[in-house]
C-alpha cells in the first residue's frame, strides 16, 4: 500500500508549516535554548575572543554526547550550520515530516553519505555553506566516543579548510560524557558541570605551506599531508579537552566491540 502523506492526516492549514513554508527558526530557538541551559545547567564558556565575528569558519569539536549538537552552538555567538545524514529527513508520517522541517529550520543540511560518493557529497555541501560566508560545525571523529576518549579524526574538516580558506575554530566540550543519563541521552543530568573551551583559529593553508617549506608547491595536499594536518587539528582540540587520545577511528572500535559482543 502506498504510504500516506502527512497531508492525509492533518488539515492543510496544519500540514503547511512543515511541508512548504520555509521558516528560519535558529535565531528564535537559540536564545530560548540558551536560557534554559543557563537556568538548569549553568554551563560556562571560555575563549569567545577567538570566534570570528563574521565570514566563513569551520567549528571543529570533540564528540562525547548527543547533546553537544545543541549545547555547543548555544555557547558560540554565530549561527552554525551542520551536515546531517539524509536518513534524518526521511521519517514517515507527521512526526517524520515535522522533524525534517525542524532540522532544516535550524540549519541542518541533508547529505547522502551512502555509497562511494558519500564523502564527496558531504564535502560539496560543506563547501557551499562556507562559500556563502557561513559557519559550519563538524565533529572530526565522525561519531560519538563510547568511552569519553578522543579518537582519530577524519580528514574532512581539513579538506574543507584547504578548499575554501576557512579558518578552523577548535572547540572542546568538557563534562558532556559524564553528564549523560545513557549513551543516547539528549538531555544531560541536572546540575552537571559543562564547560565549552574555545581555542585560537587554525589556518590550514598556512600549516600546509609550513609542511612544504623545504619543497614549496601549489599541488593539492597529499593523503599523508591531510593526515598530518588532521592530527595537528585533533591535538589542538585534545589540548583544550584534556582527553586521552586513541589513534584509531571511533567507528572501527565500536564495530570491533559490537562484533566481539555478538560472538
mmCIF file of C-alpha atoms in Angstrom:
data_model
loop_
_atom_site.group_PDB
_atom_site.id
_atom_site.type_symbol
_atom_site.label_atom_id
_atom_site.label_comp_id
_atom_site.label_asym_id
_atom_site.label_seq_id
_atom_site.Cartn_x
_atom_site.Cartn_y
_atom_site.Cartn_z
ATOM 1 C CA UNK A 1 0.000 0.000 0.000
ATOM 2 C CA UNK A 2 1.254 3.450 -0.839
ATOM 3 C CA UNK A 3 2.470 5.440 2.153
ATOM 4 C CA UNK A 4 0.032 8.210 3.032
ATOM 5 C CA UNK A 5 1.424 11.709 3.113
ATOM 6 C CA UNK A 6 1.232 13.936 6.165
ATOM 7 C CA UNK A 7 -1.434 15.962 4.405
ATOM 8 C CA UNK A 8 -3.763 12.963 4.617
ATOM 9 C CA UNK A 9 -3.701 13.153 8.402
ATOM 10 C CA UNK A 10 -3.947 16.886 9.035
ATOM 11 C CA UNK A 11 -5.953 19.786 7.635
ATOM 12 C CA UNK A 12 -3.936 21.778 5.135
ATOM 13 C CA UNK A 13 -3.527 24.723 7.491
ATOM 14 C CA UNK A 14 -1.642 22.417 9.901
ATOM 15 C CA UNK A 15 0.246 20.484 7.235
ATOM 16 C CA UNK A 16 1.558 23.603 5.509
ATOM 17 C CA UNK A 17 4.178 24.764 8.037
ATOM 18 C CA UNK A 18 6.434 21.750 7.673
ATOM 19 C CA UNK A 19 5.634 20.900 4.059
ATOM 20 C CA UNK A 20 6.023 24.066 2.033
ATOM 21 C CA UNK A 21 6.747 27.050 4.260
ATOM 22 C CA UNK A 22 10.481 27.638 4.811
ATOM 23 C CA UNK A 23 10.976 29.010 8.319
ATOM 24 C CA UNK A 24 14.321 30.012 9.805
ATOM 25 C CA UNK A 25 13.987 29.155 13.492
ATOM 26 C CA UNK A 26 17.645 29.248 14.517
ATOM 27 C CA UNK A 27 17.684 32.887 15.715
ATOM 28 C CA UNK A 28 14.426 32.259 17.581
ATOM 29 C CA UNK A 29 15.294 28.945 19.233
ATOM 30 C CA UNK A 30 18.949 29.626 20.040
ATOM 31 C CA UNK A 31 18.328 32.258 22.757
ATOM 32 C CA UNK A 32 15.436 30.219 24.184
ATOM 33 C CA UNK A 33 17.522 27.053 24.422
ATOM 34 C CA UNK A 34 20.459 29.017 25.820
ATOM 35 C CA UNK A 35 18.198 30.490 28.522
ATOM 36 C CA UNK A 36 17.003 27.007 29.506
ATOM 37 C CA UNK A 37 20.557 25.673 29.552
ATOM 38 C CA UNK A 38 21.642 28.534 31.772
ATOM 39 C CA UNK A 39 18.651 28.041 34.053
ATOM 40 C CA UNK A 40 19.118 24.301 34.631
ATOM 41 C CA UNK A 41 22.822 23.629 33.980
ATOM 42 C CA UNK A 42 24.673 26.956 34.144
ATOM 43 C CA UNK A 43 27.260 25.977 31.506
ATOM 44 C CA UNK A 44 30.408 28.043 31.232
ATOM 45 C CA UNK A 45 32.454 29.095 28.215
ATOM 46 C CA UNK A 46 35.957 30.476 27.711
ATOM 47 C CA UNK A 47 37.801 31.692 24.635
ATOM 48 C CA UNK A 48 34.993 33.614 22.943
ATOM 49 C CA UNK A 49 37.551 36.172 21.781
ATOM 50 C CA UNK A 50 38.784 33.581 19.280
ATOM 51 C CA UNK A 51 35.443 33.316 17.436
ATOM 52 C CA UNK A 52 35.455 35.265 14.135
ATOM 53 C CA UNK A 53 32.548 37.715 14.191
ATOM 54 C CA UNK A 54 31.692 37.096 10.545
ATOM 55 C CA UNK A 55 32.769 35.248 7.434
ATOM 56 C CA UNK A 56 33.403 31.603 6.681
ATOM 57 C CA UNK A 57 34.506 29.440 9.576
ATOM 58 C CA UNK A 58 34.705 25.751 10.464
ATOM 59 C CA UNK A 59 33.973 24.875 14.081
ATOM 60 C CA UNK A 60 35.614 21.531 14.917
ATOM 61 C CA UNK A 61 34.561 19.961 18.208
ATOM 62 C CA UNK A 62 35.148 16.772 20.158
ATOM 63 C CA UNK A 63 32.133 14.468 20.343
ATOM 64 C CA UNK A 64 31.261 12.577 23.529
ATOM 65 C CA UNK A 65 27.487 13.047 23.811
ATOM 66 C CA UNK A 66 24.330 13.524 21.766
ATOM 67 C CA UNK A 67 23.501 16.891 23.312
ATOM 68 C CA UNK A 68 26.695 18.593 22.137
ATOM 69 C CA UNK A 69 24.877 19.276 18.871
ATOM 70 C CA UNK A 70 22.778 21.940 20.600
ATOM 71 C CA UNK A 71 24.885 22.758 23.671
ATOM 72 C CA UNK A 72 27.916 23.942 21.747
ATOM 73 C CA UNK A 73 26.020 26.156 19.238
ATOM 74 C CA UNK A 74 24.351 27.909 22.156
ATOM 75 C CA UNK A 75 27.783 28.819 23.511
ATOM 76 C CA UNK A 76 29.065 30.184 20.181
ATOM 77 C CA UNK A 77 27.896 33.690 19.128
ATOM 78 C CA UNK A 78 27.477 32.644 15.496
ATOM 79 C CA UNK A 79 24.828 30.721 13.604
ATOM 80 C CA UNK A 80 26.225 27.245 12.996
ATOM 81 C CA UNK A 81 25.284 25.082 10.014
ATOM 82 C CA UNK A 82 25.549 21.303 10.311
ATOM 83 C CA UNK A 83 25.646 18.465 7.810
ATOM 84 C CA UNK A 84 23.213 15.680 8.743
ATOM 85 C CA UNK A 85 22.723 12.243 7.240
ATOM 86 C CA UNK A 86 19.772 12.288 4.880
ATOM 87 C CA UNK A 87 18.082 9.455 6.800
ATOM 88 C CA UNK A 88 17.134 12.064 9.410
ATOM 89 C CA UNK A 89 14.971 13.751 6.783
ATOM 90 C CA UNK A 90 13.144 10.639 5.574
ATOM 91 C CA UNK A 91 10.897 9.893 8.523
ATOM 92 C CA UNK A 92 7.392 8.619 7.840
ATOM 93 C CA UNK A 93 4.113 10.315 8.586
ATOM 94 C CA UNK A 94 3.531 13.515 10.502
ATOM 95 C CA UNK A 95 6.360 13.118 13.064
ATOM 96 C CA UNK A 96 8.928 12.349 10.376
ATOM 97 C CA UNK A 97 7.882 15.231 8.140
ATOM 98 C CA UNK A 98 7.823 17.631 11.063
ATOM 99 C CA UNK A 99 11.275 16.540 12.239
ATOM 100 C CA UNK A 100 12.717 17.034 8.741
ATOM 101 C CA UNK A 101 11.204 20.529 8.579
ATOM 102 C CA UNK A 102 12.572 21.337 12.037
ATOM 103 C CA UNK A 103 16.079 20.163 11.105
ATOM 104 C CA UNK A 104 16.127 22.394 8.039
ATOM 105 C CA UNK A 105 14.829 25.349 10.048
ATOM 106 C CA UNK A 106 17.852 25.156 12.384
ATOM 107 C CA UNK A 107 20.492 24.939 9.636
ATOM 108 C CA UNK A 108 20.896 21.159 9.361
ATOM 109 C CA UNK A 109 21.618 20.220 5.744
ATOM 110 C CA UNK A 110 20.749 16.712 4.480
ATOM 111 C CA UNK A 111 23.659 14.838 2.907
ATOM 112 C CA UNK A 112 23.579 11.398 1.301
ATOM 113 C CA UNK A 113 26.545 9.635 2.918
ATOM 114 C CA UNK A 114 25.818 6.223 1.444
ATOM 115 C CA UNK A 115 27.816 4.643 -1.339
ATOM 116 C CA UNK A 116 31.161 5.648 -2.789
ATOM 117 C CA UNK A 117 30.101 9.261 -3.334
ATOM 118 C CA UNK A 118 29.061 9.925 0.253
ATOM 119 C CA UNK A 119 32.245 11.734 1.266
ATOM 120 C CA UNK A 120 32.169 13.827 -1.911
ATOM 121 C CA UNK A 121 28.549 14.853 -1.284
ATOM 122 C CA UNK A 122 29.405 15.976 2.239
ATOM 123 C CA UNK A 123 32.391 17.977 1.012
ATOM 124 C CA UNK A 124 30.341 19.658 -1.718
ATOM 125 C CA UNK A 125 27.620 20.593 0.782
ATOM 126 C CA UNK A 126 30.187 21.918 3.242
ATOM 127 C CA UNK A 127 31.929 23.997 0.581
ATOM 128 C CA UNK A 128 28.587 25.529 -0.428
ATOM 129 C CA UNK A 129 27.944 26.589 3.182
ATOM 130 C CA UNK A 130 31.393 28.106 3.573
ATOM 131 C CA UNK A 131 31.339 29.901 0.231
ATOM 132 C CA UNK A 132 28.166 31.574 1.470
ATOM 133 C CA UNK A 133 30.352 33.041 4.261
ATOM 134 C CA UNK A 134 28.611 30.958 6.932
ATOM 135 C CA UNK A 135 29.933 28.969 9.892
ATOM 136 C CA UNK A 136 29.972 25.178 9.555
ATOM 137 C CA UNK A 137 30.096 22.809 12.525
ATOM 138 C CA UNK A 138 31.834 19.433 12.288
ATOM 139 C CA UNK A 139 32.791 16.583 14.591
ATOM 140 C CA UNK A 140 36.079 15.329 13.086
ATOM 141 C CA UNK A 141 35.830 11.977 14.884
ATOM 142 C CA UNK A 142 32.748 11.226 12.795
ATOM 143 C CA UNK A 143 30.784 9.616 15.622
ATOM 144 C CA UNK A 144 30.418 9.884 19.390
ATOM 145 C CA UNK A 145 33.104 8.473 21.637
ATOM 146 C CA UNK A 146 31.757 5.442 23.524
ATOM 147 C CA UNK A 147 34.193 5.796 26.428
ATOM 148 C CA UNK A 148 34.976 9.505 26.709
ATOM 149 C CA UNK A 149 38.360 9.277 24.994
ATOM 150 C CA UNK A 150 39.250 11.145 21.811
ATOM 151 C CA UNK A 151 39.641 9.136 18.628
ATOM 152 C CA UNK A 152 41.405 9.692 15.318
ATOM 153 C CA UNK A 153 39.901 12.473 13.237
ATOM 154 C CA UNK A 154 38.746 12.142 9.663
ATOM 155 C CA UNK A 155 40.238 14.476 7.080
ATOM 156 C CA UNK A 156 37.007 16.207 6.002
ATOM 157 C CA UNK A 157 37.469 19.356 8.107
ATOM 158 C CA UNK A 158 40.987 19.868 6.770
ATOM 159 C CA UNK A 159 39.860 19.268 3.187
ATOM 160 C CA UNK A 160 37.144 21.892 3.594
ATOM 161 C CA UNK A 161 39.579 24.378 5.116
ATOM 162 C CA UNK A 162 42.087 23.914 2.299
ATOM 163 C CA UNK A 163 39.398 24.153 -0.379
ATOM 164 C CA UNK A 164 37.800 27.338 0.939
ATOM 165 C CA UNK A 165 40.459 29.056 3.032
ATOM 166 C CA UNK A 166 38.101 28.983 6.023
ATOM 167 C CA UNK A 167 39.835 29.071 9.413
ATOM 168 C CA UNK A 168 39.158 26.164 11.754
ATOM 169 C CA UNK A 169 37.975 27.039 15.254
ATOM 170 C CA UNK A 170 38.918 24.212 17.673
ATOM 171 C CA UNK A 171 36.305 23.694 20.383
ATOM 172 C CA UNK A 172 36.138 21.246 23.283
ATOM 173 C CA UNK A 173 33.090 20.372 25.348
ATOM 174 C CA UNK A 174 34.123 19.271 28.837
ATOM 175 C CA UNK A 175 31.907 17.251 31.165
ATOM 176 C CA UNK A 176 29.446 16.110 28.498
ATOM 177 C CA UNK A 177 30.398 12.433 28.637
ATOM 178 C CA UNK A 178 29.986 12.295 32.414
ATOM 179 C CA UNK A 179 26.674 14.186 32.196
ATOM 180 C CA UNK A 180 24.943 11.566 30.032
ATOM 181 C CA UNK A 181 21.985 9.730 31.518
ATOM 182 C CA UNK A 182 22.515 6.982 28.949
ATOM 183 C CA UNK A 183 24.598 6.609 25.792
ATOM 184 C CA UNK A 184 21.826 8.132 23.631
ATOM 185 C CA UNK A 185 20.583 10.718 26.108
ATOM 186 C CA UNK A 186 19.804 14.089 24.554
ATOM 187 C CA UNK A 187 19.346 15.814 27.930
ATOM 188 C CA UNK A 188 22.217 15.870 30.461
ATOM 189 C CA UNK A 189 21.849 15.198 34.150
ATOM 190 C CA UNK A 190 20.753 18.226 36.126
ATOM 191 C CA UNK A 191 23.485 20.266 37.811
ATOM 192 C CA UNK A 192 26.136 18.685 35.614
ATOM 193 C CA UNK A 193 29.297 20.740 35.167
ATOM 194 C CA UNK A 194 29.511 21.595 31.480
ATOM 195 C CA UNK A 195 32.191 23.830 30.034
ATOM 196 C CA UNK A 196 32.970 24.896 26.469
ATOM 197 C CA UNK A 197 36.609 25.748 25.798
ATOM 198 C CA UNK A 198 37.455 27.573 22.564
ATOM 199 C CA UNK A 199 40.952 27.823 21.117
ATOM 200 C CA UNK A 200 42.597 30.138 18.561
ATOM 201 C CA UNK A 201 41.650 29.609 14.920
ATOM 202 C CA UNK A 202 43.898 27.480 12.727
ATOM 203 C CA UNK A 203 44.903 28.429 9.182
ATOM 204 C CA UNK A 204 45.311 25.099 7.411
ATOM 205 C CA UNK A 205 46.665 26.647 4.221
ATOM 206 C CA UNK A 206 49.442 28.259 6.257
ATOM 207 C CA UNK A 207 50.153 24.958 8.001
ATOM 208 C CA UNK A 208 50.354 23.186 4.653
ATOM 209 C CA UNK A 209 52.831 25.805 3.418
ATOM 210 C CA UNK A 210 54.914 25.200 6.541
ATOM 211 C CA UNK A 211 54.928 21.463 5.851
ATOM 212 C CA UNK A 212 56.233 22.228 2.364
ATOM 213 C CA UNK A 213 58.804 24.805 3.457
ATOM 214 C CA UNK A 214 61.678 22.756 2.025
ATOM 215 C CA UNK A 215 59.845 21.997 -1.205
ATOM 216 C CA UNK A 216 57.194 24.669 -1.954
ATOM 217 C CA UNK A 217 54.323 23.516 -4.143
ATOM 218 C CA UNK A 218 50.790 24.548 -5.118
ATOM 219 C CA UNK A 219 49.739 20.943 -5.700
ATOM 220 C CA UNK A 220 46.709 19.584 -3.816
ATOM 221 C CA UNK A 221 47.501 18.130 -0.406
ATOM 222 C CA UNK A 222 48.584 14.510 -0.464
ATOM 223 C CA UNK A 223 46.939 11.833 1.663
ATOM 224 C CA UNK A 224 49.926 11.939 4.013
ATOM 225 C CA UNK A 225 49.721 15.724 4.328
ATOM 226 C CA UNK A 226 45.986 15.567 5.026
ATOM 227 C CA UNK A 227 46.609 13.040 7.787
ATOM 228 C CA UNK A 228 49.393 15.175 9.279
ATOM 229 C CA UNK A 229 47.202 18.287 9.291
ATOM 230 C CA UNK A 230 44.285 16.346 10.767
ATOM 231 C CA UNK A 231 46.486 15.013 13.570
ATOM 232 C CA UNK A 232 47.510 18.607 14.265
ATOM 233 C CA UNK A 233 43.841 19.644 14.459
ATOM 234 C CA UNK A 234 42.953 16.792 16.805
ATOM 235 C CA UNK A 235 45.889 17.671 19.038
ATOM 236 C CA UNK A 236 44.653 21.270 19.232
ATOM 237 C CA UNK A 237 41.221 20.029 20.347
ATOM 238 C CA UNK A 238 42.755 17.495 22.738
ATOM 239 C CA UNK A 239 44.815 20.224 24.409
ATOM 240 C CA UNK A 240 41.553 22.033 25.129
ATOM 241 C CA UNK A 241 39.653 18.962 26.336
ATOM 242 C CA UNK A 242 42.400 17.094 28.197
ATOM 243 C CA UNK A 243 41.114 13.787 26.818
ATOM 244 C CA UNK A 244 43.201 10.677 26.329
ATOM 245 C CA UNK A 245 43.873 10.183 22.608
ATOM 246 C CA UNK A 246 43.391 6.884 20.775
ATOM 247 C CA UNK A 247 44.926 6.623 17.296
ATOM 248 C CA UNK A 248 42.044 4.621 15.830
ATOM 249 C CA UNK A 249 38.757 5.611 14.231
ATOM 250 C CA UNK A 250 35.926 5.538 16.759
ATOM 251 C CA UNK A 251 33.639 3.796 14.266
ATOM 252 C CA UNK A 252 36.151 0.953 13.827
ATOM 253 C CA UNK A 253 36.473 0.472 17.577
ATOM 254 C CA UNK A 254 32.693 0.435 18.004
ATOM 255 C CA UNK A 255 32.330 -2.159 15.242
ATOM 256 C CA UNK A 256 35.011 -4.360 16.772
ATOM 257 C CA UNK A 257 33.326 -4.212 20.173
ATOM 258 C CA UNK A 258 29.928 -4.943 18.628
ATOM 259 C CA UNK A 259 31.292 -7.954 16.745
ATOM 260 C CA UNK A 260 33.009 -9.227 19.889
ATOM 261 C CA UNK A 261 29.796 -8.960 21.903
ATOM 262 C CA UNK A 262 27.843 -10.744 19.173
ATOM 263 C CA UNK A 263 30.220 -13.706 19.030
#
